[in-house]
């Protein structure tokens, strides 16, 4: 509590100095990359620069990356505002988790990120389109057959190479992920148009033996699939969300016993009991706080007049 005695007097290191000391010990006099929230630019990061460069006589950092705040609607998310969310509470299903990841990865990191139901819904729609495109291409390539042709020149291959170049330029331009995302969907659109072209030709030729249905551009579709995999090394959206300990494999993430009844973790039920006691004592502030904790754990509680509260997955 009283700090430590040194030749310059008694005191304790501040958090600005702690960061400079840790950076020097583990990373050296000059580091390549330093990240942090935009609110840390001053005074924290400016203090780090002054301290480190004064002590080391060398540049402190080559590149600074400051991210914007996560906003709930138009307000900054914070516990004091009562709009604080955890990922588990805000994204209770695997689809929600992947959608939030895409929402973040496709945004410009320096700008505020607005988290709303509409934004998450749009991200889910984008993921469905991406999943559908990759699955359809994979199915077509695996089937092969007479309607596939990998010979000759492919306009799709050339267009994919152009979008990959645009993608890399966007990444190199201060991680311009909205532009990178545009390139991603331009490539998806190439595949979608190819499938529509062949489907339309097959429909037009239906019943007319003289009409030949053109083959799918196998080389072009293969290049699209390869580009999606390459871009996904940046986006990281094609993956199976790992289940938390105790979770079943059902879509909504709820745990059900053999009788089909939802199994609620003991820590959640403890919070429900504490909330009921707080309500009985008319401690409404505590009851609201406990409800928020229950929501953060991915559950909701509904009061029933004259009975026990009903607990369900969010």
PDB file of C-alpha atoms in Angstrom:
ATOM      1  CA  UNK A   1       0.000   0.000   0.000  1.00  0.00           C
ATOM      2  CA  UNK A   2       2.809   2.382   0.830  1.00  0.00           C
ATOM      3  CA  UNK A   3       4.782   1.750  -2.333  1.00  0.00           C
ATOM      4  CA  UNK A   4       8.495   1.008  -2.412  1.00  0.00           C
ATOM      5  CA  UNK A   5      11.468   3.030  -1.228  1.00  0.00           C
ATOM      6  CA  UNK A   6      13.995   4.011  -3.888  1.00  0.00           C
ATOM      7  CA  UNK A   7      16.872   6.454  -4.055  1.00  0.00           C
ATOM      8  CA  UNK A   8      14.513   9.023  -5.546  1.00  0.00           C
ATOM      9  CA  UNK A   9      11.954   8.500  -2.788  1.00  0.00           C
ATOM     10  CA  UNK A  10       8.960   6.325  -1.985  1.00  0.00           C
ATOM     11  CA  UNK A  11       6.409   5.527  -4.669  1.00  0.00           C
ATOM     12  CA  UNK A  12       4.955   2.976  -7.006  1.00  0.00           C
ATOM     13  CA  UNK A  13       5.090   2.627 -10.810  1.00  0.00           C
ATOM     14  CA  UNK A  14       2.058   3.892 -12.709  1.00  0.00           C
ATOM     15  CA  UNK A  15       0.428   1.854 -15.425  1.00  0.00           C
ATOM     16  CA  UNK A  16       2.052   4.008 -18.127  1.00  0.00           C
ATOM     17  CA  UNK A  17       5.491   3.081 -16.839  1.00  0.00           C
ATOM     18  CA  UNK A  18       4.551  -0.567 -16.376  1.00  0.00           C
ATOM     19  CA  UNK A  19       3.764  -0.876 -20.071  1.00  0.00           C
ATOM     20  CA  UNK A  20       7.040   0.716 -21.112  1.00  0.00           C
ATOM     21  CA  UNK A  21       8.944  -1.614 -18.774  1.00  0.00           C
ATOM     22  CA  UNK A  22       7.165  -4.753 -20.031  1.00  0.00           C
ATOM     23  CA  UNK A  23       7.609  -3.765 -23.676  1.00  0.00           C
ATOM     24  CA  UNK A  24      11.331  -3.229 -23.188  1.00  0.00           C
ATOM     25  CA  UNK A  25      11.839  -6.478 -21.240  1.00  0.00           C
ATOM     26  CA  UNK A  26       9.909  -8.779 -23.564  1.00  0.00           C
ATOM     27  CA  UNK A  27       9.964  -7.026 -26.948  1.00  0.00           C
ATOM     28  CA  UNK A  28      13.053  -4.817 -26.991  1.00  0.00           C
ATOM     29  CA  UNK A  29      13.706  -1.096 -27.365  1.00  0.00           C
ATOM     30  CA  UNK A  30      11.627  -0.784 -30.554  1.00  0.00           C
ATOM     31  CA  UNK A  31       8.469  -2.749 -31.276  1.00  0.00           C
ATOM     32  CA  UNK A  32       6.784  -3.249 -34.655  1.00  0.00           C
ATOM     33  CA  UNK A  33       3.119  -2.983 -33.713  1.00  0.00           C
ATOM     34  CA  UNK A  34       1.174  -1.496 -30.794  1.00  0.00           C
ATOM     35  CA  UNK A  35      -2.619  -1.759 -30.574  1.00  0.00           C
ATOM     36  CA  UNK A  36      -5.230  -0.311 -28.240  1.00  0.00           C
ATOM     37  CA  UNK A  37      -8.489   1.552 -27.991  1.00  0.00           C
ATOM     38  CA  UNK A  38      -8.736   5.027 -29.477  1.00  0.00           C
ATOM     39  CA  UNK A  39      -9.269   6.398 -25.960  1.00  0.00           C
ATOM     40  CA  UNK A  40      -5.714   5.343 -25.018  1.00  0.00           C
ATOM     41  CA  UNK A  41      -3.947   7.576 -27.555  1.00  0.00           C
ATOM     42  CA  UNK A  42      -3.740  10.272 -24.884  1.00  0.00           C
ATOM     43  CA  UNK A  43      -2.399  10.164 -22.284  1.00  0.00           C
ATOM     44  CA  UNK A  44      -1.386   6.499 -22.082  1.00  0.00           C
ATOM     45  CA  UNK A  45       0.307   5.922 -25.417  1.00  0.00           C
ATOM     46  CA  UNK A  46       1.884   9.365 -25.523  1.00  0.00           C
ATOM     47  CA  UNK A  47       3.340   8.660 -22.078  1.00  0.00           C
ATOM     48  CA  UNK A  48       4.684   5.313 -23.285  1.00  0.00           C
ATOM     49  CA  UNK A  49       6.410   7.027 -26.195  1.00  0.00           C
ATOM     50  CA  UNK A  50       7.949   9.735 -24.007  1.00  0.00           C
ATOM     51  CA  UNK A  51       9.139   7.274 -21.361  1.00  0.00           C
ATOM     52  CA  UNK A  52      10.451   4.581 -23.690  1.00  0.00           C
ATOM     53  CA  UNK A  53      12.215   6.856 -26.150  1.00  0.00           C
ATOM     54  CA  UNK A  54      13.682   8.912 -23.310  1.00  0.00           C
ATOM     55  CA  UNK A  55      15.054   5.787 -21.622  1.00  0.00           C
ATOM     56  CA  UNK A  56      16.086   3.796 -24.702  1.00  0.00           C
ATOM     57  CA  UNK A  57      17.165   6.572 -27.092  1.00  0.00           C
ATOM     58  CA  UNK A  58      15.382   4.695 -29.874  1.00  0.00           C
ATOM     59  CA  UNK A  59      11.995   4.882 -31.606  1.00  0.00           C
ATOM     60  CA  UNK A  60       9.403   3.126 -29.453  1.00  0.00           C
ATOM     61  CA  UNK A  61       6.952   1.794 -32.054  1.00  0.00           C
ATOM     62  CA  UNK A  62       6.873   1.568 -35.840  1.00  0.00           C
ATOM     63  CA  UNK A  63       3.117   1.220 -36.290  1.00  0.00           C
ATOM     64  CA  UNK A  64       0.137   2.181 -34.096  1.00  0.00           C
ATOM     65  CA  UNK A  65      -3.305   0.568 -34.466  1.00  0.00           C
ATOM     66  CA  UNK A  66      -6.143   2.246 -32.550  1.00  0.00           C
ATOM     67  CA  UNK A  67      -9.582   0.644 -32.701  1.00  0.00           C
ATOM     68  CA  UNK A  68     -12.908   2.446 -32.347  1.00  0.00           C
ATOM     69  CA  UNK A  69     -15.492   1.768 -29.655  1.00  0.00           C
ATOM     70  CA  UNK A  70     -18.234  -0.828 -29.829  1.00  0.00           C
ATOM     71  CA  UNK A  71     -21.534   1.065 -29.718  1.00  0.00           C
ATOM     72  CA  UNK A  72     -24.928  -0.315 -28.800  1.00  0.00           C
ATOM     73  CA  UNK A  73     -27.033   1.594 -31.279  1.00  0.00           C
ATOM     74  CA  UNK A  74     -25.671   5.136 -31.116  1.00  0.00           C
ATOM     75  CA  UNK A  75     -24.205   4.912 -27.605  1.00  0.00           C
ATOM     76  CA  UNK A  76     -20.830   3.653 -26.441  1.00  0.00           C
ATOM     77  CA  UNK A  77     -21.166   0.334 -24.641  1.00  0.00           C
ATOM     78  CA  UNK A  78     -20.360   0.659 -20.938  1.00  0.00           C
ATOM     79  CA  UNK A  79     -21.492  -0.784 -17.636  1.00  0.00           C
ATOM     80  CA  UNK A  80     -22.307   2.679 -16.338  1.00  0.00           C
ATOM     81  CA  UNK A  81     -24.848   3.186 -19.141  1.00  0.00           C
ATOM     82  CA  UNK A  82     -26.488  -0.140 -18.443  1.00  0.00           C
ATOM     83  CA  UNK A  83     -26.022  -1.325 -22.044  1.00  0.00           C
ATOM     84  CA  UNK A  84     -23.084  -3.651 -21.431  1.00  0.00           C
ATOM     85  CA  UNK A  85     -23.214  -6.981 -23.289  1.00  0.00           C
ATOM     86  CA  UNK A  86     -21.028 -10.065 -23.237  1.00  0.00           C
ATOM     87  CA  UNK A  87     -20.462 -12.157 -26.344  1.00  0.00           C
ATOM     88  CA  UNK A  88     -22.254 -15.098 -24.765  1.00  0.00           C
ATOM     89  CA  UNK A  89     -25.309 -12.987 -24.017  1.00  0.00           C
ATOM     90  CA  UNK A  90     -25.343 -11.152 -27.342  1.00  0.00           C
ATOM     91  CA  UNK A  91     -24.509 -14.197 -29.486  1.00  0.00           C
ATOM     92  CA  UNK A  92     -26.227 -17.244 -27.984  1.00  0.00           C
ATOM     93  CA  UNK A  93     -26.094 -19.412 -31.141  1.00  0.00           C
ATOM     94  CA  UNK A  94     -23.261 -20.520 -33.407  1.00  0.00           C
ATOM     95  CA  UNK A  95     -24.787 -18.517 -36.269  1.00  0.00           C
ATOM     96  CA  UNK A  96     -24.714 -15.404 -34.067  1.00  0.00           C
ATOM     97  CA  UNK A  97     -21.060 -15.999 -33.177  1.00  0.00           C
ATOM     98  CA  UNK A  98     -19.971 -16.322 -36.802  1.00  0.00           C
ATOM     99  CA  UNK A  99     -22.101 -13.333 -37.786  1.00  0.00           C
ATOM    100  CA  UNK A 100     -20.526 -11.143 -35.106  1.00  0.00           C
ATOM    101  CA  UNK A 101     -17.063 -12.246 -36.195  1.00  0.00           C
ATOM    102  CA  UNK A 102     -17.857 -11.281 -39.787  1.00  0.00           C
ATOM    103  CA  UNK A 103     -19.416  -7.985 -38.653  1.00  0.00           C
ATOM    104  CA  UNK A 104     -16.182  -7.070 -36.863  1.00  0.00           C
ATOM    105  CA  UNK A 105     -13.821  -8.440 -39.513  1.00  0.00           C
ATOM    106  CA  UNK A 106     -15.567  -6.581 -42.350  1.00  0.00           C
ATOM    107  CA  UNK A 107     -15.567  -3.215 -40.552  1.00  0.00           C
ATOM    108  CA  UNK A 108     -12.951  -0.458 -40.573  1.00  0.00           C
ATOM    109  CA  UNK A 109     -11.190  -0.989 -37.259  1.00  0.00           C
ATOM    110  CA  UNK A 110     -10.579   2.716 -36.609  1.00  0.00           C
ATOM    111  CA  UNK A 111     -14.273   3.573 -36.762  1.00  0.00           C
ATOM    112  CA  UNK A 112     -16.914   2.896 -34.102  1.00  0.00           C
ATOM    113  CA  UNK A 113     -18.683  -0.439 -34.519  1.00  0.00           C
ATOM    114  CA  UNK A 114     -22.455  -0.161 -34.145  1.00  0.00           C
ATOM    115  CA  UNK A 115     -23.885  -3.387 -32.734  1.00  0.00           C
ATOM    116  CA  UNK A 116     -27.601  -3.657 -33.499  1.00  0.00           C
ATOM    117  CA  UNK A 117     -30.032  -6.462 -34.328  1.00  0.00           C
ATOM    118  CA  UNK A 118     -30.185  -5.121 -37.882  1.00  0.00           C
ATOM    119  CA  UNK A 119     -26.383  -5.174 -38.255  1.00  0.00           C
ATOM    120  CA  UNK A 120     -26.160  -8.713 -36.892  1.00  0.00           C
ATOM    121  CA  UNK A 121     -29.016  -9.793 -39.161  1.00  0.00           C
ATOM    122  CA  UNK A 122     -27.266  -8.347 -42.216  1.00  0.00           C
ATOM    123  CA  UNK A 123     -24.069 -10.194 -41.250  1.00  0.00           C
ATOM    124  CA  UNK A 124     -26.029 -13.444 -40.944  1.00  0.00           C
ATOM    125  CA  UNK A 125     -27.435 -12.888 -44.425  1.00  0.00           C
ATOM    126  CA  UNK A 126     -23.947 -12.311 -45.810  1.00  0.00           C
ATOM    127  CA  UNK A 127     -22.683 -15.519 -44.199  1.00  0.00           C
ATOM    128  CA  UNK A 128     -25.558 -17.559 -45.621  1.00  0.00           C
ATOM    129  CA  UNK A 129     -24.665 -16.311 -49.077  1.00  0.00           C
ATOM    130  CA  UNK A 130     -20.995 -17.154 -48.555  1.00  0.00           C
ATOM    131  CA  UNK A 131     -21.770 -20.616 -47.163  1.00  0.00           C
ATOM    132  CA  UNK A 132     -24.182 -21.343 -50.010  1.00  0.00           C
ATOM    133  CA  UNK A 133     -21.662 -20.255 -52.636  1.00  0.00           C
ATOM    134  CA  UNK A 134     -18.873 -22.406 -51.252  1.00  0.00           C
ATOM    135  CA  UNK A 135     -21.112 -25.448 -50.832  1.00  0.00           C
ATOM    136  CA  UNK A 136     -22.568 -25.132 -54.353  1.00  0.00           C
ATOM    137  CA  UNK A 137     -19.131 -24.766 -55.945  1.00  0.00           C
ATOM    138  CA  UNK A 138     -17.753 -27.702 -53.971  1.00  0.00           C
ATOM    139  CA  UNK A 139     -20.696 -29.875 -54.987  1.00  0.00           C
ATOM    140  CA  UNK A 140     -20.323 -28.971 -58.666  1.00  0.00           C
ATOM    141  CA  UNK A 141     -16.582 -29.634 -58.680  1.00  0.00           C
ATOM    142  CA  UNK A 142     -16.952 -32.965 -56.882  1.00  0.00           C
ATOM    143  CA  UNK A 143     -19.637 -34.230 -59.260  1.00  0.00           C
ATOM    144  CA  UNK A 144     -17.713 -33.444 -62.451  1.00  0.00           C
ATOM    145  CA  UNK A 145     -19.345 -35.024 -65.453  1.00  0.00           C
ATOM    146  CA  UNK A 146     -20.162 -33.906 -68.978  1.00  0.00           C
ATOM    147  CA  UNK A 147     -21.446 -30.503 -67.878  1.00  0.00           C
ATOM    148  CA  UNK A 148     -18.069 -29.469 -66.511  1.00  0.00           C
ATOM    149  CA  UNK A 149     -15.234 -28.229 -68.652  1.00  0.00           C
ATOM    150  CA  UNK A 150     -11.779 -27.207 -67.492  1.00  0.00           C
ATOM    151  CA  UNK A 151     -10.334 -26.598 -70.944  1.00  0.00           C
ATOM    152  CA  UNK A 152      -9.867 -23.324 -72.732  1.00  0.00           C
ATOM    153  CA  UNK A 153      -9.603 -19.802 -71.394  1.00  0.00           C
ATOM    154  CA  UNK A 154     -11.732 -18.684 -68.470  1.00  0.00           C
ATOM    155  CA  UNK A 155     -13.052 -15.162 -68.021  1.00  0.00           C
ATOM    156  CA  UNK A 156     -13.811 -16.033 -64.405  1.00  0.00           C
ATOM    157  CA  UNK A 157     -10.172 -16.882 -63.669  1.00  0.00           C
ATOM    158  CA  UNK A 158      -9.032 -13.498 -64.970  1.00  0.00           C
ATOM    159  CA  UNK A 159     -11.736 -11.679 -62.978  1.00  0.00           C
ATOM    160  CA  UNK A 160     -10.814 -13.580 -59.805  1.00  0.00           C
ATOM    161  CA  UNK A 161      -7.162 -12.617 -60.180  1.00  0.00           C
ATOM    162  CA  UNK A 162      -8.185  -8.974 -60.529  1.00  0.00           C
ATOM    163  CA  UNK A 163     -10.312  -9.092 -57.367  1.00  0.00           C
ATOM    164  CA  UNK A 164      -7.548 -10.853 -55.439  1.00  0.00           C
ATOM    165  CA  UNK A 165      -5.223  -8.001 -56.398  1.00  0.00           C
ATOM    166  CA  UNK A 166      -7.843  -5.471 -55.216  1.00  0.00           C
ATOM    167  CA  UNK A 167      -8.222  -7.463 -51.995  1.00  0.00           C
ATOM    168  CA  UNK A 168      -4.505  -7.310 -51.242  1.00  0.00           C
ATOM    169  CA  UNK A 169      -4.390  -3.576 -52.002  1.00  0.00           C
ATOM    170  CA  UNK A 170      -7.263  -3.022 -49.559  1.00  0.00           C
ATOM    171  CA  UNK A 171      -5.551  -5.042 -46.819  1.00  0.00           C
ATOM    172  CA  UNK A 172      -2.339  -3.080 -47.305  1.00  0.00           C
ATOM    173  CA  UNK A 173      -4.242   0.227 -47.103  1.00  0.00           C
ATOM    174  CA  UNK A 174      -4.654   0.422 -43.316  1.00  0.00           C
ATOM    175  CA  UNK A 175      -6.692  -2.801 -43.242  1.00  0.00           C
ATOM    176  CA  UNK A 176      -9.521  -1.410 -45.338  1.00  0.00           C
ATOM    177  CA  UNK A 177     -11.809  -4.354 -44.626  1.00  0.00           C
ATOM    178  CA  UNK A 178     -14.976  -2.881 -46.181  1.00  0.00           C
ATOM    179  CA  UNK A 179     -13.138  -2.755 -49.534  1.00  0.00           C
ATOM    180  CA  UNK A 180     -11.728  -6.233 -48.916  1.00  0.00           C
ATOM    181  CA  UNK A 181     -15.249  -7.471 -48.223  1.00  0.00           C
ATOM    182  CA  UNK A 182     -16.436  -5.916 -51.492  1.00  0.00           C
ATOM    183  CA  UNK A 183     -13.787  -7.920 -53.355  1.00  0.00           C
ATOM    184  CA  UNK A 184     -14.884 -11.069 -51.528  1.00  0.00           C
ATOM    185  CA  UNK A 185     -18.474 -10.681 -52.690  1.00  0.00           C
ATOM    186  CA  UNK A 186     -17.430  -9.699 -56.202  1.00  0.00           C
ATOM    187  CA  UNK A 187     -15.807 -13.125 -56.441  1.00  0.00           C
ATOM    188  CA  UNK A 188     -18.898 -14.823 -54.999  1.00  0.00           C
ATOM    189  CA  UNK A 189     -21.025 -13.015 -57.592  1.00  0.00           C
ATOM    190  CA  UNK A 190     -18.855 -14.429 -60.392  1.00  0.00           C
ATOM    191  CA  UNK A 191     -19.745 -17.959 -59.298  1.00  0.00           C
ATOM    192  CA  UNK A 192     -23.420 -17.111 -58.821  1.00  0.00           C
ATOM    193  CA  UNK A 193     -23.634 -15.653 -62.344  1.00  0.00           C
ATOM    194  CA  UNK A 194     -21.971 -18.760 -63.770  1.00  0.00           C
ATOM    195  CA  UNK A 195     -24.526 -21.069 -62.186  1.00  0.00           C
ATOM    196  CA  UNK A 196     -27.379 -18.826 -63.324  1.00  0.00           C
ATOM    197  CA  UNK A 197     -25.976 -18.798 -66.884  1.00  0.00           C
ATOM    198  CA  UNK A 198     -25.967 -22.580 -67.159  1.00  0.00           C
ATOM    199  CA  UNK A 199     -29.311 -22.954 -65.365  1.00  0.00           C
ATOM    200  CA  UNK A 200     -30.946 -20.493 -67.759  1.00  0.00           C
ATOM    201  CA  UNK A 201     -29.437 -22.227 -70.781  1.00  0.00           C
ATOM    202  CA  UNK A 202     -30.711 -25.584 -69.552  1.00  0.00           C
ATOM    203  CA  UNK A 203     -34.199 -24.165 -69.051  1.00  0.00           C
ATOM    204  CA  UNK A 204     -34.209 -22.571 -72.505  1.00  0.00           C
ATOM    205  CA  UNK A 205     -33.092 -25.853 -74.068  1.00  0.00           C
ATOM    206  CA  UNK A 206     -35.679 -27.936 -72.231  1.00  0.00           C
ATOM    207  CA  UNK A 207     -37.461 -30.152 -74.759  1.00  0.00           C
ATOM    208  CA  UNK A 208     -35.325 -28.960 -77.663  1.00  0.00           C
ATOM    209  CA  UNK A 209     -32.779 -31.643 -78.529  1.00  0.00           C
ATOM    210  CA  UNK A 210     -30.976 -29.388 -81.009  1.00  0.00           C
ATOM    211  CA  UNK A 211     -29.900 -26.992 -78.266  1.00  0.00           C
ATOM    212  CA  UNK A 212     -26.715 -27.899 -76.423  1.00  0.00           C
ATOM    213  CA  UNK A 213     -26.467 -26.891 -72.768  1.00  0.00           C
ATOM    214  CA  UNK A 214     -23.126 -25.136 -72.206  1.00  0.00           C
ATOM    215  CA  UNK A 215     -20.840 -26.654 -69.563  1.00  0.00           C
ATOM    216  CA  UNK A 216     -19.971 -24.938 -66.332  1.00  0.00           C
ATOM    217  CA  UNK A 217     -16.612 -23.157 -66.244  1.00  0.00           C
ATOM    218  CA  UNK A 218     -14.810 -25.656 -64.019  1.00  0.00           C
ATOM    219  CA  UNK A 219     -11.524 -23.800 -64.048  1.00  0.00           C
ATOM    220  CA  UNK A 220     -13.291 -20.581 -63.128  1.00  0.00           C
ATOM    221  CA  UNK A 221     -15.240 -22.160 -60.262  1.00  0.00           C
ATOM    222  CA  UNK A 222     -12.084 -23.792 -58.943  1.00  0.00           C
ATOM    223  CA  UNK A 223     -10.341 -20.418 -58.950  1.00  0.00           C
ATOM    224  CA  UNK A 224     -13.269 -18.891 -57.030  1.00  0.00           C
ATOM    225  CA  UNK A 225     -13.074 -21.628 -54.391  1.00  0.00           C
ATOM    226  CA  UNK A 226      -9.318 -21.176 -54.066  1.00  0.00           C
ATOM    227  CA  UNK A 227      -9.761 -17.395 -53.714  1.00  0.00           C
ATOM    228  CA  UNK A 228     -12.420 -17.833 -51.015  1.00  0.00           C
ATOM    229  CA  UNK A 229     -10.040 -20.030 -49.025  1.00  0.00           C
ATOM    230  CA  UNK A 230      -7.247 -17.494 -49.442  1.00  0.00           C
ATOM    231  CA  UNK A 231      -9.430 -14.571 -48.338  1.00  0.00           C
ATOM    232  CA  UNK A 232     -10.719 -16.598 -45.413  1.00  0.00           C
ATOM    233  CA  UNK A 233      -7.213 -16.623 -43.973  1.00  0.00           C
ATOM    234  CA  UNK A 234      -7.934 -12.949 -43.248  1.00  0.00           C
ATOM    235  CA  UNK A 235     -11.676 -13.060 -42.489  1.00  0.00           C
ATOM    236  CA  UNK A 236     -11.694 -16.370 -40.611  1.00  0.00           C
ATOM    237  CA  UNK A 237     -15.396 -17.074 -41.123  1.00  0.00           C
ATOM    238  CA  UNK A 238     -15.452 -20.583 -42.600  1.00  0.00           C
ATOM    239  CA  UNK A 239     -15.235 -22.611 -39.411  1.00  0.00           C
ATOM    240  CA  UNK A 240     -17.325 -24.604 -36.960  1.00  0.00           C
ATOM    241  CA  UNK A 241     -17.947 -22.722 -33.718  1.00  0.00           C
ATOM    242  CA  UNK A 242     -16.560 -24.847 -30.862  1.00  0.00           C
ATOM    243  CA  UNK A 243     -19.050 -25.807 -28.191  1.00  0.00           C
ATOM    244  CA  UNK A 244     -18.507 -24.665 -24.642  1.00  0.00           C
ATOM    245  CA  UNK A 245     -18.079 -27.287 -21.961  1.00  0.00           C
ATOM    246  CA  UNK A 246     -21.468 -28.801 -21.195  1.00  0.00           C
ATOM    247  CA  UNK A 247     -23.127 -27.625 -24.403  1.00  0.00           C
ATOM    248  CA  UNK A 248     -25.008 -30.033 -26.608  1.00  0.00           C
ATOM    249  CA  UNK A 249     -24.805 -29.966 -30.384  1.00  0.00           C
ATOM    250  CA  UNK A 250     -28.323 -28.642 -30.937  1.00  0.00           C
ATOM    251  CA  UNK A 251     -28.758 -25.429 -32.927  1.00  0.00           C
ATOM    252  CA  UNK A 252     -29.851 -23.142 -30.120  1.00  0.00           C
ATOM    253  CA  UNK A 253     -27.131 -24.285 -27.754  1.00  0.00           C
ATOM    254  CA  UNK A 254     -29.584 -25.315 -25.017  1.00  0.00           C
ATOM    255  CA  UNK A 255     -28.856 -28.361 -22.878  1.00  0.00           C
ATOM    256  CA  UNK A 256     -31.682 -30.848 -22.621  1.00  0.00           C
ATOM    257  CA  UNK A 257     -31.912 -33.853 -20.382  1.00  0.00           C
ATOM    258  CA  UNK A 258     -33.223 -37.256 -21.399  1.00  0.00           C
ATOM    259  CA  UNK A 259     -36.775 -36.061 -20.752  1.00  0.00           C
ATOM    260  CA  UNK A 260     -36.332 -33.101 -23.098  1.00  0.00           C
ATOM    261  CA  UNK A 261     -36.386 -30.559 -20.255  1.00  0.00           C
ATOM    262  CA  UNK A 262     -33.931 -27.657 -20.436  1.00  0.00           C
ATOM    263  CA  UNK A 263     -31.019 -28.171 -18.038  1.00  0.00           C
ATOM    264  CA  UNK A 264     -29.949 -24.853 -16.524  1.00  0.00           C
ATOM    265  CA  UNK A 265     -26.444 -24.570 -14.990  1.00  0.00           C
ATOM    266  CA  UNK A 266     -26.281 -24.322 -11.208  1.00  0.00           C
ATOM    267  CA  UNK A 267     -24.603 -20.908 -11.265  1.00  0.00           C
ATOM    268  CA  UNK A 268     -27.523 -19.524 -13.292  1.00  0.00           C
ATOM    269  CA  UNK A 269     -30.082 -21.013 -10.919  1.00  0.00           C
ATOM    270  CA  UNK A 270     -28.162 -19.511  -7.970  1.00  0.00           C
ATOM    271  CA  UNK A 271     -28.464 -16.078  -9.580  1.00  0.00           C
ATOM    272  CA  UNK A 272     -32.175 -16.661 -10.195  1.00  0.00           C
ATOM    273  CA  UNK A 273     -32.660 -17.530  -6.521  1.00  0.00           C
ATOM    274  CA  UNK A 274     -30.697 -14.451  -5.418  1.00  0.00           C
ATOM    275  CA  UNK A 275     -32.792 -12.280  -7.719  1.00  0.00           C
ATOM    276  CA  UNK A 276     -36.017 -13.675  -6.259  1.00  0.00           C
ATOM    277  CA  UNK A 277     -34.749 -12.912  -2.754  1.00  0.00           C
ATOM    278  CA  UNK A 278     -33.792  -9.376  -3.822  1.00  0.00           C
ATOM    279  CA  UNK A 279     -37.281  -8.817  -5.237  1.00  0.00           C
ATOM    280  CA  UNK A 280     -38.868 -10.072  -2.030  1.00  0.00           C
ATOM    281  CA  UNK A 281     -36.709  -7.555  -0.150  1.00  0.00           C
ATOM    282  CA  UNK A 282     -37.751  -4.866  -2.696  1.00  0.00           C
ATOM    283  CA  UNK A 283     -34.102  -4.310  -3.621  1.00  0.00           C
ATOM    284  CA  UNK A 284     -34.934  -3.517  -7.236  1.00  0.00           C
ATOM    285  CA  UNK A 285     -31.450  -2.296  -8.156  1.00  0.00           C
ATOM    286  CA  UNK A 286     -29.874  -5.578  -7.051  1.00  0.00           C
ATOM    287  CA  UNK A 287     -32.618  -7.563  -8.810  1.00  0.00           C
ATOM    288  CA  UNK A 288     -31.949  -5.735 -12.084  1.00  0.00           C
ATOM    289  CA  UNK A 289     -28.222  -6.292 -11.705  1.00  0.00           C
ATOM    290  CA  UNK A 290     -28.737 -10.029 -11.176  1.00  0.00           C
ATOM    291  CA  UNK A 291     -31.020 -10.201 -14.215  1.00  0.00           C
ATOM    292  CA  UNK A 292     -28.228  -8.638 -16.289  1.00  0.00           C
ATOM    293  CA  UNK A 293     -25.774 -11.276 -15.037  1.00  0.00           C
ATOM    294  CA  UNK A 294     -28.219 -14.027 -15.972  1.00  0.00           C
ATOM    295  CA  UNK A 295     -28.546 -12.533 -19.470  1.00  0.00           C
ATOM    296  CA  UNK A 296     -24.760 -12.384 -19.825  1.00  0.00           C
ATOM    297  CA  UNK A 297     -24.681 -16.144 -19.216  1.00  0.00           C
ATOM    298  CA  UNK A 298     -27.084 -16.665 -22.110  1.00  0.00           C
ATOM    299  CA  UNK A 299     -30.371 -17.106 -20.221  1.00  0.00           C
ATOM    300  CA  UNK A 300     -33.489 -15.066 -19.613  1.00  0.00           C
ATOM    301  CA  UNK A 301     -35.787 -15.093 -16.604  1.00  0.00           C
ATOM    302  CA  UNK A 302     -39.525 -14.417 -16.728  1.00  0.00           C
ATOM    303  CA  UNK A 303     -41.477 -13.739 -13.552  1.00  0.00           C
ATOM    304  CA  UNK A 304     -44.690 -15.662 -12.980  1.00  0.00           C
ATOM    305  CA  UNK A 305     -47.249 -14.289 -10.549  1.00  0.00           C
ATOM    306  CA  UNK A 306     -47.647 -16.704  -7.654  1.00  0.00           C
ATOM    307  CA  UNK A 307     -45.089 -19.164  -9.030  1.00  0.00           C
ATOM    308  CA  UNK A 308     -41.420 -19.776  -9.693  1.00  0.00           C
ATOM    309  CA  UNK A 309     -39.734 -17.738 -12.431  1.00  0.00           C
ATOM    310  CA  UNK A 310     -39.296 -19.373 -15.843  1.00  0.00           C
ATOM    311  CA  UNK A 311     -35.705 -19.654 -17.080  1.00  0.00           C
ATOM    312  CA  UNK A 312     -34.968 -20.145 -20.774  1.00  0.00           C
ATOM    313  CA  UNK A 313     -32.146 -19.719 -23.267  1.00  0.00           C
ATOM    314  CA  UNK A 314     -31.799 -16.258 -24.789  1.00  0.00           C
TER     315      UNK A 314
END
